XYZ file of C-alpha atoms in Angstrom:
517
model
C 0.000 0.000 0.000
C 1.552 3.277 -1.096
C 0.581 6.727 -2.226
C 1.629 7.759 -5.710
C 2.131 11.530 -5.728
C 0.097 13.536 -8.211
C -0.693 17.235 -8.083
C -4.080 16.925 -9.775
C -4.877 13.240 -9.450
C -3.712 11.580 -6.232
C -3.428 7.831 -6.494
C -3.724 5.312 -3.685
C -2.823 1.631 -3.860
C -5.056 -0.632 -1.773
C -5.375 -4.419 -1.586
C -8.578 -4.266 -3.713
C -6.812 -2.169 -6.371
C -5.493 1.261 -7.287
C -7.662 4.412 -7.047
C -7.196 7.649 -8.951
C -8.828 10.602 -7.233
C -8.905 14.345 -7.774
C -7.799 17.529 -6.045
C -10.828 19.702 -5.236
C -10.380 22.949 -3.344
C -7.048 21.789 -1.961
C -8.440 18.450 -0.747
C -7.796 14.984 -2.108
C -11.190 13.509 -3.000
C -12.025 9.935 -3.954
C -15.583 9.280 -5.152
C -17.683 6.187 -5.808
C -15.212 3.801 -4.147
C -16.815 0.325 -3.908
C -16.837 -1.175 -0.429
C -19.043 -4.244 -1.073
C -20.020 -6.466 -3.958
C -22.872 -5.135 -6.124
C -26.125 -6.436 -4.547
C -27.588 -7.560 -7.854
C -28.828 -10.867 -9.246
C -28.552 -13.545 -6.585
C -27.201 -10.934 -4.115
C -30.377 -8.848 -4.152
C -31.868 -9.107 -0.630
C -28.755 -10.804 0.703
C -26.335 -9.518 3.340
C -23.473 -7.468 1.940
C -20.514 -9.416 0.578
C -16.897 -8.242 0.205
C -16.039 -6.529 -3.055
C -13.831 -8.707 -5.287
C -11.546 -5.816 -6.180
C -10.500 -4.555 -9.595
C -7.549 -4.653 -11.951
C -5.694 -1.624 -13.182
C -6.533 1.875 -11.940
C -10.111 2.688 -10.973
C -11.221 6.238 -11.662
C -12.580 7.799 -8.450
C -13.075 11.323 -9.728
C -16.860 11.409 -10.234
C -19.922 10.449 -8.227
C -21.405 7.083 -9.022
C -25.122 6.293 -9.156
C -27.280 6.589 -6.083
C -29.311 3.750 -4.618
C -32.686 3.455 -6.430
C -35.399 5.540 -4.781
C -38.376 7.724 -5.657
C -37.317 10.922 -7.364
C -39.479 14.020 -7.215
C -38.464 16.417 -9.967
C -38.325 19.869 -8.442
C -38.362 18.434 -4.940
C -40.702 19.113 -2.061
C -41.703 22.398 -0.393
C -39.355 21.885 2.559
C -36.073 20.500 1.231
C -36.437 21.255 -2.465
C -34.796 18.860 -4.919
C -33.314 15.641 -3.631
C -31.626 12.558 -5.016
C -29.039 12.607 -7.773
C -29.961 10.602 -10.853
C -28.826 8.285 -12.284
C -29.877 5.492 -9.942
C -28.620 1.924 -10.027
C -28.519 -1.102 -7.745
C -24.754 -1.290 -8.227
C -24.167 1.634 -5.903
C -22.615 0.352 -2.664
C -19.880 2.956 -2.709
C -18.367 5.598 -0.467
C -16.764 9.016 -0.933
C -13.669 10.294 0.862
C -12.420 13.851 1.463
C -8.977 14.234 3.012
C -6.506 17.105 3.453
C -3.839 14.703 2.197
C -3.578 11.005 1.450
C -0.502 10.710 3.635
C 0.406 9.213 7.007
C -1.276 11.984 8.999
C -3.568 9.721 11.042
C -6.317 12.342 11.235
C -9.618 11.770 13.058
C -12.209 10.181 10.780
C -15.824 11.345 10.495
C -18.243 8.910 8.824
C -21.595 10.387 7.786
C -24.749 8.253 7.376
C -27.523 10.092 5.576
C -31.169 10.018 6.581
C -34.260 10.071 4.412
C -37.040 8.157 6.132
C -35.431 4.829 5.137
C -36.520 5.450 1.525
C -34.407 8.306 0.122
C -31.060 10.041 0.286
C -27.511 9.434 -0.856
C -23.985 9.827 0.417
C -23.250 11.634 -2.839
C -25.756 14.450 -2.326
C -23.949 17.812 -2.418
C -25.689 18.671 0.882
C -23.431 16.129 2.595
C -20.179 17.048 0.907
C -17.345 16.420 3.342
C -15.184 19.300 2.167
C -16.067 21.764 4.940
C -15.297 19.278 7.719
C -12.091 18.079 6.067
C -10.838 21.592 5.407
C -11.947 23.304 8.633
C -11.259 20.438 11.013
C -8.316 18.613 9.426
C -10.528 15.505 9.343
C -10.887 12.636 6.920
C -14.578 12.520 6.000
C -16.413 9.537 4.526
C -20.004 9.427 3.255
C -21.650 6.176 2.233
C -24.411 4.846 0.033
C -26.400 1.956 1.473
C -29.524 0.118 0.372
C -32.752 1.943 1.190
C -36.458 1.497 0.491
C -37.536 -1.973 -0.633
C -33.984 -2.941 -1.600
C -32.613 -2.307 1.886
C -35.549 -2.596 4.272
C -37.920 -5.193 2.804
C -37.987 -8.277 5.014
C -38.051 -11.407 2.842
C -38.006 -14.056 5.585
C -36.161 -17.384 5.599
C -35.478 -18.644 2.084
C -32.858 -20.473 0.071
C -29.556 -18.670 0.485
C -30.801 -16.952 3.643
C -32.023 -19.789 5.837
C -31.693 -17.744 9.034
C -34.082 -15.130 7.712
C -31.630 -12.248 8.050
C -33.083 -8.864 7.163
C -31.806 -5.316 7.570
C -29.687 -5.392 4.429
C -29.040 -1.688 5.018
C -27.274 -2.595 8.256
C -25.105 -5.245 6.625
C -24.060 -2.599 4.084
C -23.118 -0.133 6.802
C -21.178 -2.779 8.706
C -19.295 -3.645 5.525
C -18.528 0.038 4.950
C -17.188 0.451 8.483
C -14.952 -2.593 8.125
C -13.658 -1.226 4.816
C -12.951 2.132 6.435
C -11.161 0.544 9.366
C -9.006 -1.539 7.004
C -8.090 1.160 4.482
C -8.572 4.667 5.870
C -4.942 4.987 6.970
C -4.024 5.094 3.276
C -6.092 8.288 3.014
C -4.471 10.023 5.982
C -7.014 8.797 8.538
C -6.650 7.209 11.952
C -8.501 3.862 12.084
C -8.433 4.087 15.886
C -10.313 7.400 15.956
C -13.565 6.967 14.025
C -16.688 9.013 14.748
C -19.949 7.936 13.121
C -22.604 10.607 12.712
C -26.074 10.406 11.242
C -29.361 12.256 11.115
C -32.921 10.906 11.350
C -32.902 7.397 9.835
C -29.132 7.771 9.643
C -29.041 8.433 13.393
C -31.033 5.244 14.029
C -28.464 3.485 11.843
C -25.648 5.041 13.850
C -27.194 3.773 17.084
C -27.583 0.297 15.584
C -23.911 0.299 14.630
C -22.789 1.590 18.023
C -24.613 -1.225 19.832
C -23.785 -3.993 17.368
C -21.407 -6.735 18.564
C -19.696 -6.648 15.174
C -18.419 -3.099 15.683
C -16.504 -3.619 18.913
C -13.391 -1.474 18.644
C -14.459 0.082 15.333
C -16.252 3.189 16.656
C -14.868 5.687 19.156
C -17.794 8.117 19.300
C -21.189 8.792 17.742
C -23.333 11.831 16.945
C -27.070 11.124 16.925
C -28.996 13.937 15.217
C -32.784 13.614 15.562
C -32.848 9.833 15.987
C -36.447 8.525 15.639
C -36.051 6.259 18.644
C -39.783 6.325 19.297
C -40.510 4.141 16.272
C -42.083 0.796 17.087
C -39.981 -1.690 15.104
C -41.720 -4.885 13.967
C -40.599 -8.454 14.414
C -40.498 -10.950 11.520
C -44.137 -12.030 11.705
C -45.490 -8.487 11.796
C -43.174 -7.378 9.016
C -44.244 -10.227 6.746
C -47.695 -8.619 6.662
C -46.061 -5.597 5.018
C -44.094 -7.846 2.708
C -47.279 -9.618 1.615
C -48.910 -6.258 0.886
C -45.843 -5.175 -1.067
C -45.856 -8.358 -3.164
C -49.466 -7.667 -4.065
C -48.637 -4.098 -5.053
C -45.767 -5.360 -7.204
C -48.099 -7.807 -8.950
C -46.313 -11.007 -7.864
C -46.967 -13.768 -5.357
C -43.495 -14.752 -4.153
C -40.143 -13.192 -3.325
C -38.623 -15.363 -6.052
C -40.839 -13.602 -8.603
C -39.994 -10.257 -7.025
C -36.306 -10.955 -7.671
C -36.978 -11.037 -11.386
C -38.446 -7.538 -11.511
C -36.315 -4.561 -12.602
C -35.646 -2.061 -9.852
C -37.959 0.657 -11.285
C -40.873 -1.730 -10.741
C -39.771 -2.227 -7.116
C -39.662 1.518 -6.503
C -43.018 1.971 -8.191
C -44.670 -0.604 -5.942
C -43.224 1.094 -2.868
C -45.451 4.115 -3.379
C -48.558 2.058 -2.696
C -47.129 0.845 0.599
C -47.146 4.414 1.921
C -50.934 4.472 1.611
C -51.332 0.939 2.988
C -49.354 1.648 6.156
C -50.241 5.302 6.813
C -52.015 6.216 10.075
C -53.384 9.637 10.904
C -51.146 11.470 13.339
C -48.117 9.231 12.821
C -44.982 9.746 10.731
C -45.325 7.592 7.577
C -42.850 4.696 7.579
C -43.637 2.086 4.909
C -40.201 0.499 5.350
C -38.597 -0.025 8.741
C -35.771 -1.912 10.390
C -36.907 -5.345 11.544
C -36.030 -7.073 14.816
C -35.095 -10.258 12.984
C -33.069 -11.898 15.761
C -30.118 -12.253 13.396
C -28.831 -8.814 12.416
C -30.841 -7.000 15.114
C -32.033 -8.720 18.269
C -33.617 -5.600 19.822
C -34.419 -1.978 19.100
C -31.135 -0.041 18.608
C -31.932 2.354 21.446
C -32.733 -0.570 23.754
C -29.187 -1.820 23.292
C -27.805 1.596 24.207
C -30.206 2.001 27.140
C -28.981 -1.261 28.601
C -25.262 -0.582 28.383
C -24.164 -1.377 24.839
C -21.630 1.133 23.525
C -20.672 2.056 27.091
C -17.148 2.863 25.933
C -18.328 5.153 23.137
C -18.748 8.911 23.554
C -22.237 10.090 22.585
C -23.660 13.415 21.443
C -27.418 13.472 20.907
C -29.903 16.151 19.972
C -33.129 17.118 18.299
C -34.835 20.149 16.779
C -37.512 21.998 18.725
C -40.288 21.332 16.193
C -39.198 18.079 14.541
C -42.684 17.053 13.426
C -43.446 20.333 11.668
C -41.353 19.000 8.779
C -43.925 16.361 7.919
C -47.177 17.923 9.112
C -47.140 21.743 9.239
C -47.720 22.229 5.516
C -50.360 19.500 5.169
C -53.887 20.996 5.012
C -55.343 17.777 6.452
C -53.447 18.408 9.680
C -53.927 22.166 9.751
C -57.682 21.474 9.982
C -57.357 19.055 12.912
C -59.702 19.757 15.808
C -59.265 19.301 19.544
C -61.360 16.140 19.668
C -59.305 14.314 17.065
C -55.983 15.359 18.561
C -57.154 14.304 22.038
C -58.067 10.911 20.599
C -54.551 10.639 19.143
C -53.057 11.539 22.531
C -55.137 8.753 24.067
C -53.206 6.231 21.940
C -50.188 6.980 24.098
C -51.507 8.195 27.442
C -54.912 6.518 27.620
C -58.351 8.100 27.355
C -58.518 9.226 30.980
C -55.248 11.164 30.900
C -55.567 12.534 27.349
C -57.482 15.776 28.151
C -54.959 16.825 30.779
C -52.040 15.992 28.487
C -53.640 18.153 25.801
C -53.953 20.966 28.347
C -50.301 20.547 29.352
C -49.216 21.056 25.757
C -51.429 24.138 25.490
C -49.814 25.608 28.604
C -46.341 24.938 27.240
C -47.136 26.827 24.033
C -49.770 29.521 24.683
C -52.069 30.106 21.730
C -51.575 26.602 20.343
C -53.950 25.320 17.710
C -54.876 21.628 17.837
C -52.418 21.034 14.988
C -49.611 22.602 17.066
C -50.432 20.316 20.001
C -50.348 17.311 17.670
C -46.985 18.266 16.186
C -45.456 18.848 19.615
C -46.775 15.455 20.720
C -45.240 13.704 17.693
C -41.952 15.545 18.220
C -41.835 14.312 21.803
C -42.955 10.743 21.130
C -40.746 10.068 18.159
C -37.645 12.147 18.886
C -37.201 14.189 22.057
C -38.576 11.956 24.837
C -36.698 8.773 23.834
C -33.515 10.786 23.240
C -33.851 12.158 26.759
C -34.326 8.632 28.101
C -31.006 7.661 26.567
C -29.302 10.734 28.034
C -30.826 9.952 31.434
C -29.713 6.316 31.297
C -26.131 7.217 30.410
C -26.055 9.950 33.062
C -27.127 7.470 35.748
C -24.176 5.254 34.901
C -21.787 8.199 34.458
C -21.170 7.490 30.784
C -20.470 10.752 28.933
C -23.271 12.140 26.797
C -23.741 15.668 25.439
C -27.261 16.881 24.633
C -28.459 19.742 22.439
C -31.662 21.244 21.055
C -31.749 23.223 17.813
C -34.153 26.139 18.317
C -33.630 28.602 15.478
C -36.949 28.850 13.597
C -37.103 29.462 9.885
C -39.366 32.250 8.619
C -40.106 30.184 5.486
C -43.757 29.310 4.824
C -44.954 32.114 7.116
C -43.024 30.580 10.004
C -45.140 27.424 10.091
C -42.098 25.118 10.010
C -40.443 26.524 13.131
C -37.227 24.684 13.971
C -38.202 21.687 11.875
C -36.628 18.292 11.290
C -33.504 18.576 9.068
C -33.116 22.328 9.613
C -29.893 21.908 11.594
C -28.115 20.074 8.750
C -26.786 23.062 6.759
C -25.647 24.620 10.042
C -23.740 21.493 11.035
C -22.059 21.220 7.632
C -21.694 25.029 7.293
C -22.369 24.750 3.570
C -25.397 26.906 2.764
C -24.251 27.170 -0.848
C -25.043 23.472 -1.222
C -28.544 24.061 0.174
C -29.466 26.990 -2.055
C -32.341 24.935 -3.492
C -33.918 24.322 -0.062
C -37.055 26.427 0.550
C -36.858 25.959 4.308
C -33.830 28.259 4.520
C -35.572 31.205 2.876
C -35.646 34.404 4.895
C -33.022 33.577 7.512
C -30.925 36.539 8.620
C -27.489 35.867 7.015
C -25.540 37.184 10.002
C -27.462 35.042 12.491
C -27.388 32.055 10.148
C -23.655 32.195 9.505
C -22.744 32.870 13.135
C -24.748 29.899 14.386
C -23.300 27.697 11.634
C -19.745 28.568 12.687
C -20.537 27.659 16.291
C -22.230 24.342 15.480
C -19.736 23.310 12.801
C -16.818 23.861 15.183
C -18.610 21.911 17.937
C -19.055 18.901 15.657
C -15.390 19.134 14.644
C -14.273 19.340 18.275
C -16.336 16.291 19.197
C -14.943 14.259 16.292
C -11.406 15.217 17.256
C -11.561 14.911 21.046
C -14.906 13.537 22.215
C -15.857 16.915 23.733
C -17.887 19.385 21.594
C -16.868 22.436 23.599
C -14.754 25.176 22.037
C -13.776 28.738 23.065
C -16.317 30.486 20.807
C -19.343 29.127 22.652
C -20.574 28.804 26.248
C -19.182 25.991 28.368
C -20.908 22.747 27.350
C -20.880 20.192 30.134
C -22.046 16.593 29.729
C -25.662 15.830 30.562
C -25.842 14.544 34.134
C -28.510 13.631 36.663
C -28.119 16.901 38.569
C -28.065 19.686 35.967
C -29.244 17.933 32.783
C -27.250 20.474 30.772
C -28.571 20.902 27.230
C -27.042 23.267 24.696
C -29.642 25.399 22.940
C -28.592 26.396 19.447
C -30.488 29.556 18.562
C -29.676 33.114 17.533
C -28.023 33.233 20.968
C -26.353 29.957 21.946
C -27.014 29.077 25.574
C -26.336 26.139 27.884
C -29.480 25.514 29.943
C -30.352 23.177 32.773
C -33.106 20.684 31.966
C -34.164 22.566 28.836
C -36.735 19.915 27.881
C -37.861 19.179 31.425
C -41.581 19.535 30.696
C -41.392 16.966 27.918
C -39.170 14.692 29.975
C -41.547 14.659 32.916
C -44.687 14.343 30.811
C -43.398 11.310 28.916
C -41.472 9.673 31.735
C -44.391 7.391 32.552
C -46.281 7.413 29.239
C -45.038 3.995 28.213
C -44.364 5.158 24.665
C -41.235 3.962 22.930
C -38.347 1.937 24.349
C -37.684 2.381 28.041
C -34.775 1.921 30.363
């Protein structure tokens, strides 16, 4: 293994083969590097396999295809355009940004994208690793992994998969981590200092990796941004009901027949599963991780609550109005009345307690409409309350955990989004130029926006380098503990507060919703 110097095209020799990258903005960048065998043919719906390697020099100067997924031309009213055609099943690749492919042994930051388990890509410009590599002297890796029906469909025991392993997305991510551990030193990275960060579905993935027995010694710290820990994950029997519905939508009767379909037909059938599985007042999740007893034996947060990843540093946070992302612009929810929202609250708290819970949410946000109460409830159930449970559990055992809440509201859409799900991402990456297409950033004061981005970006860099997100340009950020429950509030003014989300924590402490300690 050796680096071949090249001013414009750095070359790296690895056991799988030689790579030819590019110099971009002073960084050495290697794109579309395969980390696992293409999951096509007989390997569709099979755990990831090692890549066989290549002969000669592989060009790593351009993005490869993204994992097949729905593509909405023009994008949605919150994030704008997403995805990066072309799509192809042969897309288990990663991208690397490094200040130099030398022997520098720099901290490594691995980013796992979110997207509701059905969309996203490690090659999206939003997640470009250049700002972290340049500003933090880090080696940054983003990955593609199977999503939607290709990554999350549970096919059950069958020939070639007698154990009934599911969660093909997780096997991809494990394969990527092993590849990174084996080869990142050739790109100037330190294989002993790897931080894995992810947002939303990517944060759930990050938690699954942190608690997985196959990652012992691979991960030093994790950043969990808006993990949807409140999701109820099905077991094999319950998931097979979804699989049966999906087969029907695809027009076949067996998984064997499904294997013969081209991937556009698989993505097309996925749209119908949204409608089949949707429930009023719940985040739509047609595809989910499955507790299959093989790749996952319990909910990822359960593993962390009960001591897995005890040697890993954790930073966890959420946005103040997570659920506004999915509900605030939907007229069906804007018209919700008190009676219907109270009935939804009863699903969690019971019919007797529901009216008082509704009143508690009204008191917390004076002038709330029923839709506002519903969105605050979903934010708590799915994101904030279970994240707080994890912080509480680690604090009780004196394992370090840093907590934050992103509070800066966007004025876009007449302010209806508030501090919505995903809004912190361009602040963390400090790359607003890559988010110019995103409607949810419209109207932000540039001075406030850029100042907060500098603070957050440096905190993420500090955590990846040292395990402590504090830095001189922000207030002292102490770990979350049982006495002060310090939570950093990222807003126009950044402030460390004691028990910032105390009302939510107390309200949901005995609700019984989501995994518990």
